[in-house]
Coordinates of C-alpha atoms in Angstrom, one line a residue:
Chain A
X1 CA 105.0 115.9 102.7
X2 CA 105.9 116.0 99.0
X3 CA 105.3 119.5 97.7
X4 CA 104.1 120.1 94.2
X5 CA 105.4 123.3 92.5
X6 CA 104.5 124.9 89.2
X7 CA 106.4 127.7 87.5
X8 CA 106.0 129.6 84.2
X9 CA 102.3 128.7 83.8
X10 CA 103.0 125.0 84.4
X11 CA 105.8 124.8 81.8
X12 CA 108.1 123.8 84.7
X13 CA 106.8 121.5 87.5
X14 CA 108.7 120.0 90.4
X15 CA 108.2 117.8 93.5
X16 CA 109.9 118.8 96.7
X17 CA 111.2 116.5 99.4
X18 CA 113.9 116.1 102.1
X19 CA 117.1 114.2 101.2
X20 CA 119.9 113.1 103.5
X21 CA 121.8 116.2 102.3
X22 CA 119.0 118.8 102.7
X23 CA 116.1 119.9 100.5
X24 CA 115.8 118.6 96.9
X25 CA 113.4 118.7 94.1
X26 CA 112.9 116.5 91.0
X27 CA 111.2 118.3 88.1
X28 CA 110.5 118.5 84.5
X29 CA 110.8 121.5 82.0
X30 CA 108.8 121.8 78.8
X31 CA 110.6 122.9 75.7
X32 CA 111.4 126.6 76.1
X33 CA 113.6 129.2 77.7
X34 CA 113.5 130.2 81.3
X35 CA 115.3 132.5 83.8
X36 CA 115.6 131.2 87.3
X37 CA 116.7 133.0 90.5
X38 CA 118.3 131.2 93.4
X39 CA 117.8 131.9 97.1
X40 CA 120.3 129.2 98.2
X41 CA 123.2 127.4 96.6
X42 CA 121.8 124.9 94.0
X43 CA 123.3 121.9 92.3
X44 CA 121.3 121.0 89.2
X45 CA 121.7 117.5 87.7
X46 CA 120.1 116.6 84.3
X47 CA 118.3 113.3 84.6
X48 CA 116.9 112.9 81.0
X49 CA 117.0 115.4 78.1
X50 CA 119.3 118.4 77.7
X51 CA 119.8 121.9 79.1
X52 CA 121.6 124.8 77.5
X53 CA 122.6 127.0 80.4
X54 CA 124.0 130.5 80.7
X55 CA 125.5 130.7 84.2
X56 CA 125.7 133.9 86.2
X57 CA 128.5 136.1 84.9
X58 CA 128.8 134.1 81.7
X59 CA 127.9 135.2 78.2
X60 CA 128.2 131.6 76.8
X61 CA 125.6 128.9 76.6
X62 CA 126.9 125.6 77.8
X63 CA 125.1 122.3 77.2
X64 CA 124.4 119.8 80.0
X65 CA 123.2 116.3 79.1
X66 CA 121.9 113.3 81.1
X67 CA 124.0 112.8 84.2
X68 CA 125.8 116.1 83.9
X69 CA 125.5 118.8 86.6
X70 CA 126.3 122.5 87.4
X71 CA 126.1 124.6 90.5
X72 CA 124.7 128.1 91.0
X73 CA 125.4 130.2 94.1
X74 CA 122.6 131.8 96.2
X75 CA 121.0 135.0 95.0
X76 CA 122.0 134.6 91.4
X77 CA 120.0 134.5 88.2
X78 CA 120.7 132.0 85.3
X79 CA 119.1 131.2 82.0
X80 CA 118.1 127.8 80.8
X81 CA 116.9 126.6 77.3
X82 CA 115.6 123.1 76.8
X83 CA 115.2 121.7 73.3
X84 CA 113.2 118.6 74.5
X85 CA 111.2 117.9 77.7
X86 CA 113.9 117.6 80.3
X87 CA 113.9 116.2 83.8
X88 CA 116.3 117.3 86.5
X89 CA 117.3 116.9 90.2
X90 CA 117.9 120.2 92.1
X91 CA 119.7 120.0 95.4
X92 CA 119.6 123.1 97.7
X93 CA 121.9 124.0 100.5
Chain B
X1 CA 102.4 118.6 78.6
X2 CA 103.9 117.6 81.9
X3 CA 101.4 115.3 83.6
X4 CA 101.0 115.4 87.4
X5 CA 100.1 112.0 89.0
X6 CA 99.3 111.1 92.6
X7 CA 99.0 107.6 94.1
X8 CA 98.3 106.2 97.6
X9 CA 96.5 109.4 98.8
X10 CA 99.4 111.6 97.7
X11 CA 102.1 109.5 99.3
X12 CA 103.6 108.9 95.9
X13 CA 103.7 111.7 93.3
X14 CA 105.1 111.8 89.8
X15 CA 105.6 114.0 86.8
X16 CA 105.2 112.4 83.4
X17 CA 107.0 113.5 80.2
X18 CA 108.3 112.1 76.9
X19 CA 112.0 111.2 76.7
X20 CA 114.1 110.2 73.7
X21 CA 113.5 106.6 74.6
X22 CA 109.7 106.8 75.3
X23 CA 107.6 107.8 78.2
X24 CA 109.2 108.5 81.6
X25 CA 108.2 109.8 85.0
X26 CA 110.2 111.4 87.8
X27 CA 108.6 110.9 91.2
X28 CA 108.9 110.9 94.9
X29 CA 107.7 108.4 97.5
X30 CA 107.0 109.2 101.1
X31 CA 108.3 106.8 103.8
X32 CA 106.1 103.7 103.6
X33 CA 105.3 100.4 101.8
X34 CA 103.6 100.2 98.5
X35 CA 102.5 97.6 95.9
X36 CA 102.8 98.7 92.3
X37 CA 101.4 97.0 89.1
X38 CA 103.0 97.5 85.7
X39 CA 101.2 97.8 82.4
X40 CA 104.5 98.1 80.4
X41 CA 108.1 97.1 81.0
X42 CA 109.5 99.5 83.6
X43 CA 113.1 100.5 84.4
X44 CA 113.3 102.1 87.9
X45 CA 116.3 104.2 88.8
X46 CA 116.7 105.5 92.4
X47 CA 117.7 109.2 92.3
X48 CA 118.0 110.0 96.0
X49 CA 117.1 107.9 99.0
X50 CA 116.7 104.2 99.1
X51 CA 114.2 101.5 98.0
X52 CA 113.8 98.0 99.4
X53 CA 112.1 96.0 96.6
X54 CA 110.5 92.6 96.4
X55 CA 110.5 91.8 92.7
X56 CA 107.9 89.6 91.0
X57 CA 108.5 86.0 91.8
X58 CA 111.0 86.8 94.5
X59 CA 110.5 86.4 98.3
X60 CA 113.6 88.5 99.1
X61 CA 113.8 92.2 99.7
X62 CA 116.7 93.8 97.8
X63 CA 117.9 97.3 98.6
X64 CA 118.5 99.8 95.8
X65 CA 120.4 103.1 96.5
X66 CA 121.0 106.3 94.6
X67 CA 122.0 105.5 91.0
X68 CA 121.0 101.9 91.2
X69 CA 118.2 100.5 89.1
X70 CA 116.0 97.5 88.5
X71 CA 113.5 96.4 85.8
X72 CA 110.0 94.9 86.0
X73 CA 108.2 93.3 83.1
X74 CA 104.7 94.3 81.9
X75 CA 101.7 93.1 83.9
X76 CA 103.6 92.2 87.1
X77 CA 103.2 93.4 90.7
X78 CA 106.1 94.4 92.9
X79 CA 106.5 95.7 96.5
X80 CA 108.5 98.7 97.5
X81 CA 109.5 99.9 101.0
X82 CA 111.2 103.3 101.4
X83 CA 112.8 104.2 104.8
X84 CA 113.3 107.9 103.8
X85 CA 111.6 110.1 101.2
X86 CA 113.0 108.7 97.9
X87 CA 113.1 110.2 94.4
X88 CA 113.1 108.0 91.3
X89 CA 113.1 107.9 87.5
X90 CA 110.8 105.4 85.9
X91 CA 111.2 104.6 82.2
X92 CA 108.4 102.8 80.3
X93 CA 108.6 100.8 77.2

C-alpha cells in the first residue's frame, strides 16, 4: 500500500512506502514555513527546490538544495522554510 | 497547489508541483508492471527502489536503480516493471 498523507491543510503532502532500508516518504511542500516533529530518526533529502532549515538546538537557518540532505534524531522539533515548491525524500529508522 | 494523482487503481500515485525547470512529479509505484504514455518529453529518475524499463522502440528490458535516469520523448509508450515499491521523480518539458 502507498499511503497518502496531508499536513498543514494540504500545504505539505507525502506518499509513504517501504524501502530496502525501512520506511520512506516522498513529498512536496508549498512555499511557506513549517515546524515538524520527529518520532524516529529522519534523513531528509531535497529532491528539487530548496529548504532553509533550523535544526534542533541551532539558532541558525541553513540552506539545503537539490541532492543535499540532513538528519534529525527522534523526538525532536525542527523548522523548515521553503521559498519555492520543494520535493523531498524522507527516510525513517 | 500540490496535485495528487492516482493511476492503475492506486498502484501508482504521484504529487505534482512546479520546479525551476517546469512541471515535475514525485511518485511511488507498487510492485507490478505498467504501461505509460507520454504527452510531453519526460525525464524519469529513480529515487529509491528499482525499475525495469522497456523504452519505446526497444525490445530489451533495462534496469534503472536509485539515482539513475532515462528519458522518453512526447507521445510515446513505455513499459515499466518494479520488483519492489519504487519512488521516482518525473520532470516534464
